[in-house]
Amino acid sequence: MGKEVIVVREFDKERDCVGVEMVERKCEVGPSGEMSLFTDLMGDPICRIRHSPAFLMLVAEIGVEKEIVGLIRGCIKTVTCGKKVSRNGKKTSDSNVTVLHVPVYTKLAYTLGLRVSPSHRRMGIGLKLVSAIETWFQENGAEYSYMATDKDNEASIKLFTEKCGYVKFRNPSILVQPIFAHRVKLPSRVTIFKITPHDAESLYRRRFSTVEFFPRDIDSILNNKLNLGTFVAIPTDTYQTWPGSERFLAESPESWAILSIWNSKEVFRLEVRGGSRLKKGLARTSRLVDKAFPWLRIPSVPEVFRPFGLHFLYGLGGEGPDSVRLTRALCGLAHNSAKESGCGVLATEVASCEPLRLGIPHWKRLSCAEDIWCVKRLGEDYSDGAVGDWTKSPPGLSVFVDPREF
């Protein structure tokens, strides 16, 4: 019998949804026999990338029956890969001269959702899918490609680093906080403003555009229907009302913090499978007690053994000695908003050395202390004001995580 031919082609929503869902279910995260995490893409396998400027999904099929045995998703955007001193500024020790930095952008591709059916692994299907998506990346002008995976996913890391030419690049942390049955009490000495997308864009571009991976189309994200708002926290004695972004940027308080909330609940649902009756019982009991006695503020476990949604926090930033405390207040506001929306958890992803990390509540058991981002240079660096080979650049204190790709 001859070797079965593997065909990689573009995803067809009309005929491929059932086959893709079967592959996804077979590839649930988690070792056999233990609790695993299943992601339900709300019946639309391409929903996680459709909000990106350019995107593609490929499937691998095999045999005369054209069984789908693998899939991969990819998208392309323009992001910050470094910074340079502007022509109007100059390097000097003179305190009267302001050194201005401007972002250096590059066209970046992101590979996500690589899946190969367990019964068809070690056949080169993963490599074929990655090669095919990279061809599309290059045809569309991408200069770099990156992927993210858990540090324990040895098979994926080995495929990308040993066979596809990627290098380990950054090690951010995914921080997850459960949504309790009680509301989080917000500090009285902190004032929180919800600002307009226009003010948010102005603030982000002026203060965070030189942060690695900052998306050039931040306006598209802030105006997306999935964006639930941008919030700024300041000490109560600073402003009585929001002064507008121009005044805030010109006369910003000593301490402040900012974050935006993305409604991932409308894109996908998660479900923890394989939990024992004991664990399910303890989780249920904690919620019942928390709901009955909310003033005790018991850290109850949400219903994660059924499909649940999440809100994703992004664009976290701030300045000043109280920025960590202000960030914690913003996370409290986000928790209460997620509770009203019926979410199970809050999630965010930050650089491992992010200064504001101490202000982000999370449970270690639900979080991932070390996510692995691997990157590959696809061609010459055509970015405006080249910074050399980005794959060899040292990490900064912060990283901007695009909510469209979480």
Coordinates of C-alpha atoms in Angstrom, one line a residue:
M1 CA 0.0 0.0 0.0
G2 CA 1.4 3.4 -1.0
K3 CA 2.0 6.2 1.4
E4 CA -1.1 8.3 2.0
V5 CA -0.9 11.8 0.5
I6 CA -1.2 14.7 2.9
V7 CA -2.8 17.8 1.4
V8 CA -2.5 21.3 3.1
R9 CA -5.2 23.8 2.0
E10 CA -7.1 26.8 3.1
F11 CA -9.9 26.3 5.6
D12 CA -13.4 26.1 4.2
K13 CA -16.0 27.1 6.7
E14 CA -18.8 25.4 4.8
R15 CA -17.3 21.9 5.0
D16 CA -14.5 21.9 7.5
C17 CA -16.0 23.0 10.8
V18 CA -16.9 19.4 12.0
G19 CA -13.5 18.0 11.1
V20 CA -11.7 20.9 12.8
E21 CA -13.7 20.5 15.9
M22 CA -12.9 16.8 16.1
V23 CA -9.2 17.6 15.9
E24 CA -9.5 20.3 18.5
R25 CA -11.2 17.9 20.9
K26 CA -8.6 15.2 20.4
C27 CA -5.9 17.7 21.2
E28 CA -7.2 18.9 24.6
V29 CA -4.4 20.4 26.8
G30 CA -3.2 18.2 29.6
P31 CA -1.6 14.7 30.1
S32 CA -3.8 11.7 29.7
G33 CA -5.7 10.8 32.8
E34 CA -5.4 14.3 34.4
M35 CA -7.5 17.4 34.2
S36 CA -7.4 18.9 30.7
L37 CA -8.5 22.3 29.3
F38 CA -10.8 22.3 26.3
T39 CA -11.4 25.4 24.2
D40 CA -14.7 25.9 22.5
L41 CA -14.4 28.4 19.7
M42 CA -18.2 29.1 19.7
G43 CA -18.7 27.2 16.5
D44 CA -16.3 29.4 14.5
P45 CA -12.8 28.0 14.2
I46 CA -11.4 31.2 12.7
C47 CA -12.9 33.6 15.3
R48 CA -9.7 33.9 17.3
I49 CA -7.9 35.6 14.3
R50 CA -10.6 37.3 12.4
H51 CA -10.1 40.6 14.2
S52 CA -6.5 40.8 13.0
P53 CA -5.6 43.0 10.0
A54 CA -4.7 39.9 7.9
F55 CA -5.3 36.2 8.8
L56 CA -5.4 32.7 7.3
M57 CA -6.3 29.2 8.5
L58 CA -5.0 26.1 6.9
V59 CA -6.0 22.4 7.4
A60 CA -4.2 19.2 6.6
E61 CA -6.3 16.3 5.1
I62 CA -5.3 12.8 4.3
G63 CA -6.6 9.8 2.3
V64 CA -9.4 9.4 -0.2
E65 CA -11.9 10.3 2.5
K66 CA -10.1 13.6 3.0
E67 CA -10.0 13.3 6.8
I68 CA -8.9 16.5 8.5
V69 CA -5.9 15.6 10.7
G70 CA -4.3 18.9 11.4
L71 CA -4.8 22.7 11.3
I72 CA -2.9 25.9 11.9
R73 CA -3.9 29.6 12.2
G74 CA -1.8 32.7 11.4
C75 CA -2.2 36.4 11.3
I76 CA 0.0 39.4 10.3
K77 CA 0.2 42.9 11.9
T78 CA 2.7 45.7 12.3
V79 CA 4.3 46.1 15.8
T80 CA 7.1 47.8 17.6
C81 CA 10.4 46.0 17.6
G82 CA 12.6 48.7 19.1
K83 CA 13.1 52.4 19.4
K84 CA 15.4 55.2 18.2
V85 CA 16.2 58.7 19.1
S86 CA 14.2 61.2 17.0
R87 CA 15.9 63.8 14.9
N88 CA 14.5 66.5 17.1
G89 CA 16.1 65.0 20.2
K90 CA 19.8 64.3 20.9
K91 CA 21.7 62.3 23.3
T92 CA 23.0 64.6 26.0
S93 CA 23.5 64.9 29.7
D94 CA 22.0 68.4 29.6
S95 CA 18.9 68.2 31.7
N96 CA 17.3 71.0 29.7
V97 CA 17.2 68.9 26.5
T98 CA 14.5 66.2 26.2
V99 CA 15.6 63.0 24.5
L100 CA 12.6 61.8 22.4
H101 CA 12.3 58.2 21.4
V102 CA 10.1 57.0 18.6
P103 CA 9.0 53.4 17.8
V104 CA 10.7 51.3 15.2
Y105 CA 8.0 49.1 13.5
T106 CA 8.2 45.7 11.7
K107 CA 5.7 43.5 10.0
L108 CA 5.2 40.5 12.3
A109 CA 3.4 37.2 11.7
Y110 CA 1.9 35.1 14.5
T111 CA 1.4 31.4 14.4
L112 CA -1.2 29.9 16.7
G113 CA -3.5 27.0 17.1
L114 CA -1.2 24.4 15.6
R115 CA -3.0 21.0 16.1
V116 CA -2.2 17.5 14.8
S117 CA -4.5 14.6 15.6
P118 CA -2.7 12.2 18.0
S119 CA -3.3 9.3 15.6
H120 CA -1.4 11.0 12.8
R121 CA 1.6 12.5 14.6
R122 CA 5.2 11.8 13.6
M123 CA 4.2 12.0 9.9
G124 CA 5.6 15.5 9.2
I125 CA 2.1 17.1 9.2
G126 CA 3.0 19.8 11.7
L127 CA 6.1 20.7 9.7
K128 CA 4.0 20.9 6.5
L129 CA 1.5 23.2 8.1
V130 CA 4.1 25.5 9.6
S131 CA 6.0 25.7 6.2
A132 CA 2.7 26.5 4.4
I133 CA 1.7 29.3 6.7
E134 CA 5.2 30.7 6.6
T135 CA 5.0 30.9 2.8
W136 CA 1.8 32.9 3.2
F137 CA 3.6 35.2 5.7
Q138 CA 6.4 35.9 3.3
E139 CA 4.1 36.5 0.4
N140 CA 2.4 39.1 2.4
G141 CA 5.6 40.9 3.5
A142 CA 6.1 39.6 7.0
E143 CA 9.6 40.2 8.3
Y144 CA 9.4 38.0 11.4
S145 CA 7.2 35.2 12.7
Y146 CA 6.6 34.1 16.2
M147 CA 4.7 31.5 18.2
A148 CA 3.8 31.1 21.9
T149 CA 3.5 27.9 23.9
D150 CA 3.7 26.5 27.4
K151 CA 7.2 25.8 28.6
D152 CA 6.2 22.1 29.1
N153 CA 5.1 21.7 25.5
E154 CA 8.3 20.0 24.5
A155 CA 7.0 18.6 21.2
S156 CA 5.9 22.1 19.9
I157 CA 9.1 23.8 21.1
K158 CA 11.2 21.0 19.5
L159 CA 9.3 21.3 16.2
F160 CA 9.7 25.1 15.9
T161 CA 13.3 25.4 17.2
E162 CA 14.9 22.3 15.8
K163 CA 13.1 21.9 12.5
C164 CA 11.7 25.3 11.6
G165 CA 14.5 27.6 12.6
Y166 CA 12.9 29.5 15.5
V167 CA 14.8 30.7 18.6
K168 CA 13.5 31.1 22.1
F169 CA 12.8 34.8 22.5
R170 CA 10.7 36.0 25.4
N171 CA 9.3 34.3 28.6
P172 CA 6.2 36.2 29.7
S173 CA 3.8 35.0 32.4
I174 CA 0.1 34.3 32.0
L175 CA -1.7 35.4 35.2
V176 CA -5.2 34.1 35.9
Q177 CA -7.5 35.2 38.7
P178 CA -10.8 33.3 39.4
I179 CA -14.0 35.3 39.6
F180 CA -15.4 35.0 43.1
A181 CA -19.0 34.9 44.1
H182 CA -18.5 38.2 46.1
R183 CA -17.5 41.6 44.7
V184 CA -14.0 42.9 45.3
K185 CA -14.0 46.0 47.5
L186 CA -12.3 49.0 45.7
P187 CA -10.1 51.3 47.8
S188 CA -11.7 54.6 48.7
R189 CA -8.5 56.6 48.1
V190 CA -8.4 55.6 44.4
T191 CA -10.4 57.3 41.7
I192 CA -11.0 55.3 38.5
F193 CA -12.0 56.9 35.2
K194 CA -13.3 55.1 32.1
I195 CA -11.8 57.1 29.2
T196 CA -12.9 57.3 25.5
P197 CA -11.2 55.2 22.8
H198 CA -9.8 58.5 21.4
D199 CA -8.2 59.4 24.8
A200 CA -7.0 55.8 25.3
E201 CA -5.3 55.8 21.8
S202 CA -3.6 59.1 22.5
L203 CA -2.3 57.9 25.9
Y204 CA -1.1 54.6 24.6
R205 CA 0.7 56.1 21.6
R206 CA 2.4 58.8 23.6
R207 CA 3.5 56.6 26.6
F208 CA 3.6 53.0 25.4
S209 CA 4.3 53.0 21.6
T210 CA 8.0 52.0 22.2
V211 CA 7.1 48.9 24.2
E212 CA 7.9 45.7 22.4
F213 CA 5.0 44.2 20.4
F214 CA 2.9 47.4 20.6
P215 CA 0.4 47.2 17.7
R216 CA 0.5 50.0 15.2
D217 CA -3.3 49.6 14.7
I218 CA -4.0 50.2 18.4
D219 CA -7.0 52.3 17.3
S220 CA -8.6 49.3 15.7
I221 CA -8.3 47.3 18.9
L222 CA -9.7 50.1 21.1
N223 CA -12.7 50.7 18.8
N224 CA -13.4 47.0 18.4
K225 CA -16.8 45.8 19.8
L226 CA -15.0 43.3 22.0
N227 CA -13.1 46.1 23.8
L228 CA -15.0 46.8 27.0
G229 CA -13.2 50.0 27.8
T230 CA -10.0 51.6 29.0
F231 CA -9.6 52.7 32.6
V232 CA -7.2 55.0 34.4
A233 CA -6.6 54.9 38.1
I234 CA -5.2 57.8 40.1
P235 CA -5.0 58.9 43.8
T236 CA -8.3 60.4 44.8
D237 CA -6.7 63.8 45.7
T238 CA -5.3 64.3 42.2
Y239 CA -8.3 65.0 40.0
Q240 CA -12.0 65.3 40.6
T241 CA -13.0 64.7 37.0
W242 CA -11.1 63.3 34.0
P243 CA -9.2 66.2 32.5
G244 CA -8.8 64.7 29.0
S245 CA -5.8 63.0 27.5
E246 CA -4.0 66.2 26.5
R247 CA -4.0 67.8 30.0
F248 CA -3.3 64.4 31.6
L249 CA -0.3 63.9 29.4
A250 CA 0.9 67.4 30.0
E251 CA 0.3 67.4 33.7
S252 CA 0.1 63.7 34.7
P253 CA 0.0 62.9 38.4
E254 CA 3.0 61.4 40.2
S255 CA 1.3 58.0 40.2
W256 CA -1.2 56.5 37.8
A257 CA -2.1 53.2 36.1
I258 CA -4.0 52.1 33.1
L259 CA -5.5 49.0 31.6
S260 CA -8.0 47.9 29.0
I261 CA -10.5 45.0 29.1
W262 CA -11.2 42.6 26.2
N263 CA -14.3 40.4 26.1
S264 CA -12.9 37.0 25.2
K265 CA -16.1 35.5 26.4
E266 CA -17.7 36.3 23.1
V267 CA -14.9 34.6 21.1
F268 CA -14.3 31.3 23.0
R269 CA -15.3 29.4 26.1
L270 CA -13.0 27.2 28.2
E271 CA -13.8 24.1 30.2
V272 CA -11.7 22.0 32.6
R273 CA -12.3 18.3 32.1
G274 CA -11.3 15.3 34.1
G275 CA -11.6 16.8 37.6
S276 CA -12.4 14.3 40.4
R277 CA -15.7 14.4 42.3
L278 CA -13.8 15.6 45.3
K279 CA -12.4 18.6 43.5
K280 CA -15.7 19.5 41.9
G281 CA -17.4 19.2 45.3
L282 CA -14.9 21.4 47.0
A283 CA -15.3 24.0 44.3
R284 CA -19.1 23.9 44.5
T285 CA -19.0 24.2 48.3
S286 CA -16.6 27.2 48.2
R287 CA -19.0 29.1 45.8
L288 CA -22.1 28.3 48.0
V289 CA -20.4 29.5 51.1
D290 CA -19.0 32.6 49.4
K291 CA -22.5 33.5 47.9
A292 CA -24.2 33.0 51.3
F293 CA -21.7 35.0 53.3
P294 CA -20.2 37.5 50.8
W295 CA -18.9 39.8 53.6
L296 CA -16.4 37.0 54.6
R297 CA -14.7 37.5 51.1
I298 CA -13.9 33.8 50.7
P299 CA -11.8 33.2 47.6
S300 CA -14.2 30.8 46.0
V301 CA -13.5 28.6 43.0
P302 CA -15.7 29.5 40.0
E303 CA -17.6 26.8 38.0
V304 CA -14.7 25.8 35.7
F305 CA -16.0 22.3 35.1
R306 CA -18.6 23.7 32.7
P307 CA -18.0 26.0 29.8
F308 CA -16.9 29.5 31.1
G309 CA -15.8 32.7 29.6
L310 CA -13.0 35.1 30.4
H311 CA -12.1 38.8 30.2
F312 CA -8.6 39.6 29.1
L313 CA -6.7 42.5 30.6
Y314 CA -4.2 44.2 28.3
G315 CA -2.4 47.5 27.9
L316 CA -1.3 47.5 31.5
G317 CA 1.0 50.3 32.4
G318 CA 1.6 53.1 34.8
E319 CA 4.1 55.3 36.6
G320 CA 5.0 56.4 40.1
P321 CA 5.5 54.9 43.5
D322 CA 1.8 54.0 43.9
S323 CA 1.4 52.5 40.4
V324 CA 1.3 48.9 41.8
R325 CA -1.5 49.8 44.3
L326 CA -3.4 51.6 41.5
T327 CA -3.0 48.6 39.2
R328 CA -4.5 46.4 41.9
A329 CA -7.5 48.7 42.1
L330 CA -8.0 48.5 38.4
C331 CA -7.9 44.7 38.6
G332 CA -10.5 44.8 41.3
L333 CA -12.8 46.9 39.0
A334 CA -12.1 44.4 36.2
H335 CA -13.1 41.5 38.5
N336 CA -16.4 43.1 39.4
S337 CA -17.1 43.8 35.7
A338 CA -16.3 40.1 34.8
K339 CA -18.6 38.9 37.7
E340 CA -21.5 40.9 36.3
S341 CA -20.9 39.4 32.9
G342 CA -20.8 35.8 34.2
C343 CA -17.2 35.1 33.5
G344 CA -15.2 32.5 35.2
V345 CA -11.7 34.1 35.2
L346 CA -9.7 37.1 34.4
A347 CA -6.5 36.6 32.5
T348 CA -3.6 38.7 31.4
E349 CA -0.1 38.2 30.1
V350 CA 2.9 40.3 31.1
A351 CA 6.7 40.2 30.8
S352 CA 8.3 38.2 33.5
C353 CA 10.1 41.3 34.9
E354 CA 7.0 43.6 34.6
P355 CA 7.2 46.1 37.5
L356 CA 3.4 46.2 37.8
R357 CA 3.1 42.4 38.2
L358 CA 3.0 42.7 42.0
G359 CA -0.4 44.6 41.6
I360 CA -2.0 41.8 39.5
P361 CA -4.0 39.3 41.7
H362 CA -3.7 35.7 40.4
W363 CA -3.7 32.1 41.5
K364 CA -0.5 30.2 40.8
R365 CA -2.4 27.0 40.3
L366 CA -4.3 28.6 37.4
S367 CA -1.5 30.6 36.0
C368 CA 1.5 29.9 33.8
A369 CA 4.7 31.3 35.3
E370 CA 6.7 30.8 32.0
D371 CA 5.2 31.0 28.6
I372 CA 7.6 30.5 25.8
W373 CA 7.7 32.9 22.8
C374 CA 9.8 31.7 19.9
V375 CA 10.7 33.9 16.9
K376 CA 12.1 33.5 13.4
R377 CA 13.5 36.1 11.0
L378 CA 11.8 35.5 7.6
G379 CA 13.9 37.8 5.5
E380 CA 15.7 41.1 5.5
D381 CA 14.7 43.7 8.0
Y382 CA 12.7 46.2 6.1
S383 CA 11.4 48.1 9.2
D384 CA 11.6 51.9 9.3
G385 CA 14.9 52.6 11.1
A386 CA 16.2 49.0 11.3
V387 CA 17.3 47.8 14.7
G388 CA 19.3 45.0 13.4
D389 CA 18.2 41.4 14.0
W390 CA 15.3 41.6 16.4
T391 CA 15.7 37.9 17.3
K392 CA 19.0 38.8 19.0
S393 CA 17.7 41.9 21.0
P394 CA 17.6 41.8 24.8
P395 CA 14.1 41.9 26.4
G396 CA 12.7 45.0 27.9
L397 CA 10.8 45.4 31.2
S398 CA 7.4 45.3 29.6
V399 CA 5.7 43.7 26.6
F400 CA 2.4 44.7 24.9
V401 CA 0.2 41.6 24.5
D402 CA -2.4 41.9 21.7
P403 CA -5.8 40.7 23.0
R404 CA -6.7 39.5 19.5
E405 CA -4.1 36.8 19.8
F406 CA -4.6 35.5 23.3

